[in-house]
Every structure is written in structure tokens, then in C-alpha cells.
PDB file of C-alpha atoms in Angstrom:
ATOM      1  CA  MET A1460      10.575 -22.953 -26.503  1.00  0.00           C
ATOM      2  CA  PHE A1461      11.133 -23.528 -30.224  1.00  0.00           C
ATOM      3  CA  LEU A1462       7.594 -24.411 -31.056  1.00  0.00           C
ATOM      4  CA  TYR A1463       6.498 -21.531 -29.040  1.00  0.00           C
ATOM      5  CA  GLN A1464       8.816 -19.163 -30.441  1.00  0.00           C
ATOM      6  CA  SER A1465       7.893 -20.267 -33.940  1.00  0.00           C
ATOM      7  CA  LEU A1466       4.186 -19.937 -33.431  1.00  0.00           C
ATOM      8  CA  ASP A1467       4.839 -16.427 -31.955  1.00  0.00           C
ATOM      9  CA  LYS A1468       5.931 -15.092 -35.278  1.00  0.00           C
ATOM     10  CA  VAL A1469       2.346 -15.925 -36.545  1.00  0.00           C
ATOM     11  CA  PHE A1470       0.493 -15.255 -33.345  1.00  0.00           C
ATOM     12  CA  PRO A1471       2.283 -12.543 -31.424  1.00  0.00           C
ATOM     13  CA  ARG A1472      -0.479 -11.385 -29.166  1.00  0.00           C
ATOM     14  CA  SER A1473      -2.239 -14.567 -28.523  1.00  0.00           C
ATOM     15  CA  TYR A1474      -1.288 -17.434 -26.635  1.00  0.00           C
ATOM     16  CA  THR A1475      -4.948 -18.995 -27.249  1.00  0.00           C
ATOM     17  CA  ALA A1476      -4.573 -18.897 -30.997  1.00  0.00           C
ATOM     18  CA  LYS A1477      -1.151 -20.730 -30.505  1.00  0.00           C
ATOM     19  CA  VAL A1478      -2.948 -23.517 -28.744  1.00  0.00           C
ATOM     20  CA  PHE A1479      -5.765 -23.625 -31.206  1.00  0.00           C
ATOM     21  CA  CYS A1480      -3.373 -23.846 -34.112  1.00  0.00           C
ATOM     22  CA  VAL A1481      -1.498 -26.835 -32.425  1.00  0.00           C
ATOM     23  CA  ALA A1482      -4.814 -28.717 -31.657  1.00  0.00           C
ATOM     24  CA  PHE A1483      -6.193 -28.203 -35.290  1.00  0.00           C
ATOM     25  CA  ILE A1484      -2.999 -29.434 -36.832  1.00  0.00           C
ATOM     26  CA  GLY A1485      -2.440 -32.266 -34.387  1.00  0.00           C
ATOM     27  CA  THR A1486      -5.983 -33.563 -34.604  1.00  0.00           C
ATOM     28  CA  HIS A1487      -7.958 -32.450 -37.413  1.00  0.00           C
ATOM     29  CA  VAL A1488      -5.529 -32.211 -40.462  1.00  0.00           C
ATOM     30  CA  PRO A1489      -4.427 -35.850 -40.313  1.00  0.00           C
ATOM     31  CA  LEU A1490      -8.359 -36.727 -39.932  1.00  0.00           C
ATOM     32  CA  ILE A1491      -9.168 -34.659 -43.014  1.00  0.00           C
ATOM     33  CA  CYS A1492      -6.229 -36.065 -45.101  1.00  0.00           C
ATOM     34  CA  MET A1493      -7.225 -39.467 -44.232  1.00  0.00           C
ATOM     35  CA  VAL A1494     -10.986 -38.896 -45.135  1.00  0.00           C
ATOM     36  CA  MET A1495      -9.713 -37.438 -48.493  1.00  0.00           C
ATOM     37  CA  VAL A1496      -7.438 -40.489 -49.116  1.00  0.00           C
ATOM     38  CA  VAL A1497     -10.201 -42.794 -48.450  1.00  0.00           C
ATOM     39  CA  LEU A1498     -12.662 -40.889 -51.102  1.00  0.00           C
ATOM     40  CA  PHE A1499     -10.196 -40.721 -53.568  1.00  0.00           C
ATOM     41  CA  ARG A1500      -9.830 -44.698 -53.769  1.00  0.00           C
ATOM     42  CA  HIS A1501     -13.532 -45.047 -53.963  1.00  0.00           C
ATOM     43  CA  GLY A1502     -14.594 -42.934 -56.768  1.00  0.00           C
ATOM     44  CA  GLY A1503     -13.207 -39.433 -56.113  1.00  0.00           C
ATOM     45  CA  ILE A1504     -14.608 -36.496 -54.146  1.00  0.00           C
ATOM     46  CA  TRP A1505     -17.844 -35.886 -56.389  1.00  0.00           C
ATOM     47  CA  GLY A1506     -18.656 -39.727 -56.387  1.00  0.00           C
ATOM     48  CA  GLN A1507     -18.841 -39.761 -52.523  1.00  0.00           C
ATOM     49  CA  ILE A1508     -20.228 -36.297 -51.756  1.00  0.00           C
ATOM     50  CA  ASP A1509     -23.043 -37.866 -49.909  1.00  0.00           C
ATOM     51  CA  VAL A1510     -20.593 -39.592 -47.466  1.00  0.00           C
ATOM     52  CA  LEU A1511     -17.831 -36.519 -47.558  1.00  0.00           C
ATOM     53  CA  ALA A1512     -20.390 -33.951 -46.604  1.00  0.00           C
ATOM     54  CA  PRO A1513     -21.596 -35.392 -43.293  1.00  0.00           C
ATOM     55  CA  LEU A1514     -17.793 -36.278 -42.577  1.00  0.00           C
ATOM     56  CA  LEU A1515     -16.734 -32.637 -43.394  1.00  0.00           C
ATOM     57  CA  LEU A1516     -19.518 -31.267 -41.277  1.00  0.00           C
ATOM     58  CA  ALA A1517     -18.957 -33.563 -38.132  1.00  0.00           C
ATOM     59  CA  THR A1518     -15.068 -32.606 -38.791  1.00  0.00           C
ATOM     60  CA  LEU A1519     -15.964 -28.821 -38.554  1.00  0.00           C
ATOM     61  CA  ALA A1520     -18.395 -29.356 -35.467  1.00  0.00           C
ATOM     62  CA  GLY A1521     -15.573 -31.161 -33.840  1.00  0.00           C
ATOM     63  CA  THR A1522     -13.009 -28.595 -34.377  1.00  0.00           C
ATOM     64  CA  PHE A1523     -15.426 -25.823 -33.198  1.00  0.00           C
ATOM     65  CA  ALA A1524     -16.203 -27.895 -30.116  1.00  0.00           C
ATOM     66  CA  THR A1525     -12.349 -28.360 -29.532  1.00  0.00           C
ATOM     67  CA  LEU A1526     -11.549 -24.837 -29.858  1.00  0.00           C
ATOM     68  CA  TRP A1527     -14.345 -23.871 -27.489  1.00  0.00           C
ATOM     69  CA  SER A1528     -13.225 -26.408 -24.991  1.00  0.00           C
ATOM     70  CA  LEU A1529      -9.732 -25.279 -25.190  1.00  0.00           C
ATOM     71  CA  LYS A1530     -10.816 -21.539 -24.602  1.00  0.00           C
ATOM     72  CA  ALA A1531     -12.976 -22.506 -21.604  1.00  0.00           C
ATOM     73  CA  ILE A1532     -10.270 -24.730 -20.137  1.00  0.00           C
ATOM     74  CA  LEU A1533      -7.727 -21.908 -20.666  1.00  0.00           C
ATOM     75  CA  VAL A1534      -9.967 -19.500 -18.294  1.00  0.00           C
ATOM     76  CA  PRO A1535      -7.764 -19.997 -15.392  1.00  0.00           C
ATOM     77  CA  ILE A1536      -4.589 -18.888 -17.347  1.00  0.00           C
ATOM     78  CA  TYR A1537      -6.576 -15.839 -18.477  1.00  0.00           C
ATOM     79  CA  LYS A1538      -7.520 -15.323 -14.999  1.00  0.00           C
ATOM     80  CA  VAL A1539      -3.757 -15.535 -13.764  1.00  0.00           C
ATOM     81  CA  GLN A1540      -3.067 -12.798 -16.476  1.00  0.00           C
ATOM     82  CA  SER A1541      -5.539 -10.356 -15.435  1.00  0.00           C
ATOM     83  CA  THR A1542      -4.656 -10.786 -11.658  1.00  0.00           C
ATOM     84  CA  MET A1543      -0.986 -10.100 -12.310  1.00  0.00           C
ATOM     85  CA  GLU A1544      -1.927  -7.040 -14.292  1.00  0.00           C
ATOM     86  CA  SER A1545      -4.199  -5.646 -11.738  1.00  0.00           C
ATOM     87  CA  PHE A1546      -1.551  -6.344  -8.920  1.00  0.00           C
ATOM     88  CA  ALA A1547       1.136  -4.733 -11.066  1.00  0.00           C
ATOM     89  CA  ALA A1548      -1.105  -1.570 -11.635  1.00  0.00           C
ATOM     90  CA  ASP A1549      -1.995  -0.918  -7.897  1.00  0.00           C
ATOM     91  CA  HIS A1550      -0.786  -3.609  -5.706  1.00  0.00           C
ATOM     92  CA  THR A1551      -4.194  -4.942  -5.093  1.00  0.00           C
ATOM     93  CA  ALA A1552      -5.849  -8.351  -6.557  1.00  0.00           C
ATOM     94  CA  GLU A1553      -8.481 -10.722  -5.640  1.00  0.00           C
ATOM     95  CA  PRO A1554      -6.962 -13.945  -4.546  1.00  0.00           C
ATOM     96  CA  LEU A1555      -7.007 -16.900  -7.072  1.00  0.00           C
ATOM     97  CA  PRO A1556      -8.811 -20.345  -6.603  1.00  0.00           C
ATOM     98  CA  ASP A1557      -6.453 -22.524  -4.650  1.00  0.00           C
ATOM     99  CA  ILE A1558      -8.409 -25.620  -4.399  1.00  0.00           C
ATOM    100  CA  HIS A1559      -7.110 -27.417  -7.593  1.00  0.00           C
ATOM    101  CA  SER A1560      -3.999 -29.680  -7.727  1.00  0.00           C
ATOM    102  CA  ASP A1561      -2.910 -29.906 -11.359  1.00  0.00           C
ATOM    103  CA  GLU A1562      -0.333 -27.434 -12.849  1.00  0.00           C
ATOM    104  CA  VAL A1563      -2.488 -24.665 -13.354  1.00  0.00           C
ATOM    105  CA  GLY A1564      -3.670 -25.189  -9.878  1.00  0.00           C
ATOM    106  CA  CYS A1565      -0.075 -25.163  -8.371  1.00  0.00           C
ATOM    107  CA  LEU A1566       0.447 -21.993 -10.753  1.00  0.00           C
ATOM    108  CA  MET A1567      -2.561 -20.186  -9.010  1.00  0.00           C
ATOM    109  CA  LYS A1568      -1.246 -21.180  -5.501  1.00  0.00           C
ATOM    110  CA  SER A1569       2.035 -20.098  -6.287  1.00  0.00           C
ATOM    111  CA  VAL A1570       1.024 -16.631  -7.523  1.00  0.00           C
ATOM    112  CA  ASN A1571      -1.273 -16.100  -4.426  1.00  0.00           C
ATOM    113  CA  SER A1572       1.604 -16.991  -2.068  1.00  0.00           C
ATOM    114  CA  HIS A1573       3.984 -14.596  -4.051  1.00  0.00           C
ATOM    115  CA  PHE A1574       1.300 -12.030  -3.679  1.00  0.00           C
ATOM    116  CA  SER A1575       0.914 -12.277  -0.205  1.00  0.00           C
ATOM    117  CA  LEU A1576       4.617 -12.177   0.483  1.00  0.00           C
ATOM    118  CA  VAL A1577       4.874  -8.958  -1.986  1.00  0.00           C
ATOM    119  CA  THR A1578       1.908  -7.329  -0.015  1.00  0.00           C
ATOM    120  CA  SER A1579       3.516  -8.080   3.263  1.00  0.00           C
ATOM    121  CA  GLU A1580       6.750  -6.791   2.426  1.00  0.00           C
ATOM    122  CA  LEU A1581       5.419  -3.510   1.016  1.00  0.00           C
ATOM    123  CA  SER A1582       3.564  -3.091   3.971  1.00  0.00           C
ATOM    124  CA  GLU A1583       6.386  -3.539   5.974  1.00  0.00           C
ATOM    125  CA  ALA A1584       8.602  -1.120   3.819  1.00  0.00           C
ATOM    126  CA  MET A1585       5.624   1.578   3.791  1.00  0.00           C
ATOM    127  CA  GLU A1586       5.323   1.213   7.589  1.00  0.00           C
ATOM    128  CA  ALA A1587       9.193   1.628   8.043  1.00  0.00           C
ATOM    129  CA  ALA A1588       9.209   4.607   5.585  1.00  0.00           C
ATOM    130  CA  HIS A1589       6.537   6.430   7.537  1.00  0.00           C
ATOM    131  CA  THR A1590       7.650   5.260  11.294  1.00  0.00           C
ATOM    132  CA  ASP A1591      10.379   6.907  13.213  1.00  0.00           C
ATOM    133  CA  PRO A1592      12.667   4.032  14.458  1.00  0.00           C
ATOM    134  CA  LEU A1593      13.675   5.552  17.641  1.00  0.00           C
ATOM    135  CA  THR A1594      10.346   6.430  19.175  1.00  0.00           C
ATOM    136  CA  GLY A1595       7.976   4.120  17.132  1.00  0.00           C
ATOM    137  CA  LEU A1596       5.969   7.333  16.261  1.00  0.00           C
ATOM    138  CA  LEU A1597       5.213   8.440  12.825  1.00  0.00           C
ATOM    139  CA  ASN A1598       7.922  10.325  11.183  1.00  0.00           C
ATOM    140  CA  ARG A1599       7.162  13.494   9.281  1.00  0.00           C
ATOM    141  CA  ARG A1600       6.464  11.747   5.862  1.00  0.00           C
ATOM    142  CA  GLY A1601       4.084   9.346   7.992  1.00  0.00           C
ATOM    143  CA  PHE A1602       2.320  12.348   9.714  1.00  0.00           C
ATOM    144  CA  GLU A1603       1.523  14.071   6.540  1.00  0.00           C
ATOM    145  CA  ALA A1604       0.340  10.997   4.797  1.00  0.00           C
ATOM    146  CA  ARG A1605      -2.017  10.132   7.688  1.00  0.00           C
ATOM    147  CA  THR A1606      -3.237  13.561   8.090  1.00  0.00           C
ATOM    148  CA  SER A1607      -3.470  14.201   4.068  1.00  0.00           C
ATOM    149  CA  GLU A1608      -7.096  14.069   3.966  1.00  0.00           C
ATOM    150  CA  GLN A1609      -8.043  15.395   7.325  1.00  0.00           C
ATOM    151  CA  CYS A1610      -9.822  18.999   7.460  1.00  0.00           C
ATOM    152  CA  MET A1611     -10.975  20.421  10.694  1.00  0.00           C
ATOM    153  CA  GLY A1612      -8.806  20.226  13.894  1.00  0.00           C
ATOM    154  CA  SER A1613      -5.942  21.735  15.727  1.00  0.00           C
ATOM    155  CA  ILE A1614      -1.969  21.314  15.448  1.00  0.00           C
ATOM    156  CA  LEU A1615       0.187  20.896  18.669  1.00  0.00           C
ATOM    157  CA  LEU A1616       3.990  21.479  18.212  1.00  0.00           C
ATOM    158  CA  ILE A1617       5.804  19.988  21.214  1.00  0.00           C
ATOM    159  CA  ASP A1618       9.575  21.061  21.642  1.00  0.00           C
ATOM    160  CA  ILE A1619      11.580  19.707  24.292  1.00  0.00           C
ATOM    161  CA  ASP A1620      13.249  22.530  26.417  1.00  0.00           C
ATOM    162  CA  ASN A1621      17.167  22.928  26.337  1.00  0.00           C
ATOM    163  CA  PHE A1622      17.422  19.588  24.739  1.00  0.00           C
ATOM    164  CA  LYS A1623      20.879  20.302  23.612  1.00  0.00           C
ATOM    165  CA  SER A1624      22.165  20.883  26.805  1.00  0.00           C
ATOM    166  CA  ILE A1625      20.795  17.221  27.966  1.00  0.00           C
ATOM    167  CA  ASN A1626      22.932  15.603  24.885  1.00  0.00           C
ATOM    168  CA  ASP A1627      25.970  17.930  25.990  1.00  0.00           C
ATOM    169  CA  ASN A1628      25.589  17.029  29.676  1.00  0.00           C
ATOM    170  CA  PHE A1629      24.448  13.540  29.590  1.00  0.00           C
ATOM    171  CA  GLY A1630      25.434  12.017  26.307  1.00  0.00           C
ATOM    172  CA  HIS A1631      23.214  11.188  23.305  1.00  0.00           C
ATOM    173  CA  ASP A1632      22.132   7.900  24.746  1.00  0.00           C
ATOM    174  CA  ALA A1633      20.314   9.834  27.403  1.00  0.00           C
ATOM    175  CA  GLY A1634      19.081  12.238  25.017  1.00  0.00           C
ATOM    176  CA  ASP A1635      17.753   9.320  23.234  1.00  0.00           C
ATOM    177  CA  ASP A1636      15.937   7.926  26.285  1.00  0.00           C
ATOM    178  CA  VAL A1637      14.105  11.295  26.837  1.00  0.00           C
ATOM    179  CA  LEU A1638      12.974  11.305  23.363  1.00  0.00           C
ATOM    180  CA  ILE A1639      11.411   7.857  23.965  1.00  0.00           C
ATOM    181  CA  GLU A1640       9.893   8.674  27.490  1.00  0.00           C
ATOM    182  CA  VAL A1641       8.354  12.064  25.871  1.00  0.00           C
ATOM    183  CA  SER A1642       6.771  10.121  23.156  1.00  0.00           C
ATOM    184  CA  ARG A1643       5.284   7.714  25.357  1.00  0.00           C
ATOM    185  CA  VAL A1644       4.069  10.460  27.621  1.00  0.00           C
ATOM    186  CA  LEU A1645       2.574  12.090  24.499  1.00  0.00           C
ATOM    187  CA  THR A1646       0.763   8.696  23.275  1.00  0.00           C
ATOM    188  CA  GLU A1647      -0.862   8.548  26.900  1.00  0.00           C
ATOM    189  CA  SER A1648      -1.835  11.979  26.852  1.00  0.00           C
ATOM    190  CA  VAL A1649      -4.120  12.333  23.529  1.00  0.00           C
ATOM    191  CA  ARG A1650      -7.149  10.689  22.403  1.00  0.00           C
ATOM    192  CA  THR A1651      -7.308   7.516  20.380  1.00  0.00           C
ATOM    193  CA  SER A1652      -8.432   9.714  17.350  1.00  0.00           C
ATOM    194  CA  ASP A1653      -5.632  12.208  17.678  1.00  0.00           C
ATOM    195  CA  VAL A1654      -2.273  11.451  15.196  1.00  0.00           C
ATOM    196  CA  VAL A1655       0.946  11.841  17.030  1.00  0.00           C
ATOM    197  CA  GLY A1656       4.488  12.055  15.255  1.00  0.00           C
ATOM    198  CA  ARG A1657       8.105  13.064  15.737  1.00  0.00           C
ATOM    199  CA  TYR A1658       8.492  16.105  13.431  1.00  0.00           C
ATOM    200  CA  GLY A1659      12.345  16.116  13.700  1.00  0.00           C
ATOM    201  CA  GLY A1660      14.801  16.382  16.184  1.00  0.00           C
ATOM    202  CA  GLU A1661      13.557  17.048  19.562  1.00  0.00           C
ATOM    203  CA  GLU A1662      10.285  18.505  18.117  1.00  0.00           C
ATOM    204  CA  PHE A1663       6.897  16.416  18.058  1.00  0.00           C
ATOM    205  CA  ILE A1664       3.555  17.033  16.292  1.00  0.00           C
ATOM    206  CA  VAL A1665       0.133  16.013  17.290  1.00  0.00           C
ATOM    207  CA  PHE A1666      -3.154  16.493  14.985  1.00  0.00           C
ATOM    208  CA  LEU A1667      -6.254  16.989  17.036  1.00  0.00           C
ATOM    209  CA  PRO A1668      -9.434  16.307  14.629  1.00  0.00           C
ATOM    210  CA  ASN A1669     -12.565  18.354  15.290  1.00  0.00           C
ATOM    211  CA  SER A1670     -10.805  20.067  18.250  1.00  0.00           C
ATOM    212  CA  GLU A1671     -11.493  23.815  19.213  1.00  0.00           C
ATOM    213  CA  HIS A1672     -10.007  26.031  21.461  1.00  0.00           C
ATOM    214  CA  ARG A1673     -10.962  24.753  24.772  1.00  0.00           C
ATOM    215  CA  SER A1674     -10.324  20.925  24.058  1.00  0.00           C
ATOM    216  CA  SER A1675      -6.996  22.040  22.273  1.00  0.00           C
ATOM    217  CA  SER A1676      -5.621  23.844  25.237  1.00  0.00           C
ATOM    218  CA  VAL A1677      -6.693  21.129  27.723  1.00  0.00           C
ATOM    219  CA  ILE A1678      -4.654  18.609  25.871  1.00  0.00           C
ATOM    220  CA  ALA A1679      -1.686  21.038  25.404  1.00  0.00           C
ATOM    221  CA  GLU A1680      -1.559  21.653  29.019  1.00  0.00           C
ATOM    222  CA  ARG A1681      -1.995  17.822  29.883  1.00  0.00           C
ATOM    223  CA  ILE A1682       0.947  17.032  27.813  1.00  0.00           C
ATOM    224  CA  ARG A1683       3.143  19.759  29.390  1.00  0.00           C
ATOM    225  CA  ARG A1684       2.053  18.865  32.799  1.00  0.00           C
ATOM    226  CA  SER A1685       2.710  15.065  32.194  1.00  0.00           C
ATOM    227  CA  VAL A1686       6.190  15.579  30.765  1.00  0.00           C
ATOM    228  CA  ALA A1687       7.205  17.808  33.483  1.00  0.00           C
ATOM    229  CA  GLN A1688       5.891  15.211  36.153  1.00  0.00           C
ATOM    230  CA  LYS A1689       6.928  11.960  34.538  1.00  0.00           C
ATOM    231  CA  VAL A1690      10.068  12.679  32.422  1.00  0.00           C
ATOM    232  CA  HIS A1691      13.622  13.189  34.017  1.00  0.00           C
ATOM    233  CA  ILE A1692      17.246  12.475  33.569  1.00  0.00           C
ATOM    234  CA  GLY A1693      18.770  11.897  36.972  1.00  0.00           C
ATOM    235  CA  PRO A1694      17.780  14.816  39.401  1.00  0.00           C
ATOM    236  CA  ARG A1695      16.925  16.818  36.379  1.00  0.00           C
ATOM    237  CA  LEU A1696      13.181  17.518  35.192  1.00  0.00           C
ATOM    238  CA  VAL A1697      12.476  17.718  31.541  1.00  0.00           C
ATOM    239  CA  THR A1698      10.017  20.088  30.272  1.00  0.00           C
ATOM    240  CA  VAL A1699       8.552  21.029  27.166  1.00  0.00           C
ATOM    241  CA  SER A1700       6.980  24.120  25.379  1.00  0.00           C
ATOM    242  CA  VAL A1701       3.663  23.598  23.256  1.00  0.00           C
ATOM    243  CA  GLY A1702       2.487  25.487  20.260  1.00  0.00           C
ATOM    244  CA  VAL A1703      -0.945  25.500  19.526  1.00  0.00           C
ATOM    245  CA  ALA A1704      -2.712  26.448  16.448  1.00  0.00           C
ATOM    246  CA  ILE A1705      -6.578  26.270  16.341  1.00  0.00           C
ATOM    247  CA  GLY A1706      -8.068  24.987  12.885  1.00  0.00           C
ATOM    248  CA  SER A1707     -11.035  26.459  11.083  1.00  0.00           C
ATOM    249  CA  ARG A1708     -12.755  25.554   7.632  1.00  0.00           C
ATOM    250  CA  SER A1709     -10.482  27.741   5.626  1.00  0.00           C
ATOM    251  CA  LYS A1710      -7.195  26.572   7.292  1.00  0.00           C
ATOM    252  CA  THR A1711      -5.314  23.688   5.907  1.00  0.00           C
ATOM    253  CA  ILE A1712      -2.825  21.649   8.398  1.00  0.00           C
ATOM    254  CA  PRO A1713       0.031  23.149   6.287  1.00  0.00           C
ATOM    255  CA  ASP A1714      -1.329  26.511   7.206  1.00  0.00           C
ATOM    256  CA  LEU A1715      -1.441  25.633  10.749  1.00  0.00           C
ATOM    257  CA  ILE A1716       2.176  24.306  11.182  1.00  0.00           C
ATOM    258  CA  PRO A1717       3.631  27.735  10.733  1.00  0.00           C
ATOM    259  CA  LYS A1718       1.412  29.323  13.510  1.00  0.00           C
ATOM    260  CA  ALA A1719       1.969  26.446  15.944  1.00  0.00           C
ATOM    261  CA  ASP A1720       5.727  26.986  15.188  1.00  0.00           C
ATOM    262  CA  ASP A1721       5.505  30.716  15.995  1.00  0.00           C
ATOM    263  CA  ALA A1722       3.599  30.208  19.113  1.00  0.00           C
ATOM    264  CA  ILE A1723       6.488  27.635  20.149  1.00  0.00           C
ATOM    265  CA  TYR A1724       9.056  30.447  19.861  1.00  0.00           C
ATOM    266  CA  ARG A1725       6.833  32.799  21.894  1.00  0.00           C
ATOM    267  CA  ALA A1726       6.825  30.193  24.703  1.00  0.00           C
ATOM    268  CA  LYS A1727      10.511  29.761  24.558  1.00  0.00           C
ATOM    269  CA  ARG A1728      10.749  33.800  25.046  1.00  0.00           C
ATOM    270  CA  GLU A1729       8.211  33.838  27.734  1.00  0.00           C
ATOM    271  CA  GLY A1730      10.548  31.299  29.749  1.00  0.00           C
ATOM    272  CA  ARG A1731       9.725  27.696  28.458  1.00  0.00           C
ATOM    273  CA  ASN A1732       7.769  24.994  30.103  1.00  0.00           C
ATOM    274  CA  ARG A1733       4.462  26.599  28.915  1.00  0.00           C
ATOM    275  CA  VAL A1734       1.586  26.628  26.307  1.00  0.00           C
ATOM    276  CA  VAL A1735       1.158  29.407  23.859  1.00  0.00           C
ATOM    277  CA  ILE A1736      -1.999  29.138  21.756  1.00  0.00           C
ATOM    278  CA  SER A1737      -1.335  31.127  18.429  1.00  0.00           C
ATOM    279  CA  GLY A1738      -3.348  34.506  18.595  1.00  0.00           C
ATOM    280  CA  PHE A1739      -4.038  34.216  22.286  1.00  0.00           C
ATOM    281  CA  ALA A1740      -2.109  34.673  25.694  1.00  0.00           C
ATOM    282  CA  VAL A1741       0.256  32.515  27.335  1.00  0.00           C
ATOM    283  CA  VAL A1742      -1.263  29.625  29.105  1.00  0.00           C
TER     284      VAL A1742
END
């Protein structure tokens, strides 16, 4: 490291300049000195100018050729640098060539391997951060991220009726089983284009893209009926109340969620186990 640290004081911003300096000093300075000594012994510089000039020109040409070749052969190092900077900036980068077996080739293979590992770990961490660990659905953060660029559509909020009494009478493990079963029914009841998430506690949320009043009410009723038919704990049936908010061009998803939430409270007041569409009568 001593030589590198010493040259870094002279060329702090360029590794290429450090290599050029070492190459020049190590090869051309001794050659020039040898030529000068020979010329002095045979009549001095001016007496041998016809010999000296071609030698100097050849030396300069060799120097430039050497420096150009060094810069060309350092291209893989530059590529590694730019790739690492790109990955550090936005976690994306083109893979480096991995067909070479020398030291630089091994470096590029190692960088590719580390990038692949980091990318995989980042993806797993992002998925874990956006996934509800109990049900496997998107959590609130994941739902918001998935729907952040969505425009037209409807929102369903689904709340399990009397969920507290399920936990109180059957235990929290049974309550967890109910949450898992309801999430399964939700996934089976919606379209592949719909986005399903656990919004918190016993509440779930569904975004129906490009869905208007009729299709939204059909899907909401399908969910309500399917839960009542398929989810139970012992002899007790499990039911849900569904609040629906129909989207428009002027309404964003954050605008729709409070309307769907108000619809759920209306469904609870009306006796639970029913669908309420915001602004419409009870279904």
C-alpha cells in the first residue's frame, strides 16, 4: 500500500494516472538515461543528434503506445467502478462479463455474485416489509405501494363481524385461523387483476381496478356469501360486513377508503353480514 498511498498524494483522483506514472518511470526513464549516457560517451548530444532524434521519437512513440494500451486494458476496472456506482444509486446494474479467468475476470465474477445476492436479499426484505406474515396478503404498506399508481376503480373494506368475541371465546389461535380462512376466501372470490390486502386487525381491503357499481357490488356480495358459507369455527359461522366505495376520475384511492369505512359502520348498524355501497341502499 505504500506505493499506492504515495502516488495518491500526487494523483488523488485517478488510478489510471498512477499506473501510467509507474509504467513510465519503470520502463522509459531507464531507457532514456541509457541513451543519454551512450551519446555523451560518443561525442555528446549535439554530435549525435541524427541518432538521438530517432531514438527520442521512438521512445515517445513507445511511451504513448504503452499509455494507450494501459488505458485500454484498464477498461474492465472502469466498468466495475461504473457498475458499482450505478448499483449503489438505484440497486440496478447490467451484469459484468464473466467469461474471463484472470484476476480482473475473477473480480467481475465476484461483483456479479455479490450483486445477485444483495438484489435477492433486498427483494426478500421488500416482500417481507409489504406482506402480512399471518395471512400472506399484502399489509397496509404493501397495498398502498401496489396501488399507488392506480386511478379508476373501487375499494372494498371487509370487516369480520364480532371478531373480538371469537378471540374471547375460542382463543387467539382460533382467531388467527379465522383470519387465514377469510384471506383465502377473499383471494378466491376476486379477479386476478384485483389487489387484496390485510388492512389491520380483522379488516381487509380490496382494490377493484376499472370496476363500476354493478361489478363492485357483485364481487362484494360474492365475498360476503362465500365467507358465510365456508368459514366457521366449531358450530359457529363467521360472517363479514363489506363497505364499498365506487371510484371516479376525480376520486383517488385515499379518497375512497373513508367512504368505504363509513359504509362498513352503516352495515354494522344495520345488523352485520351485509354489503353497503357508499351513497346507496343496503344490499
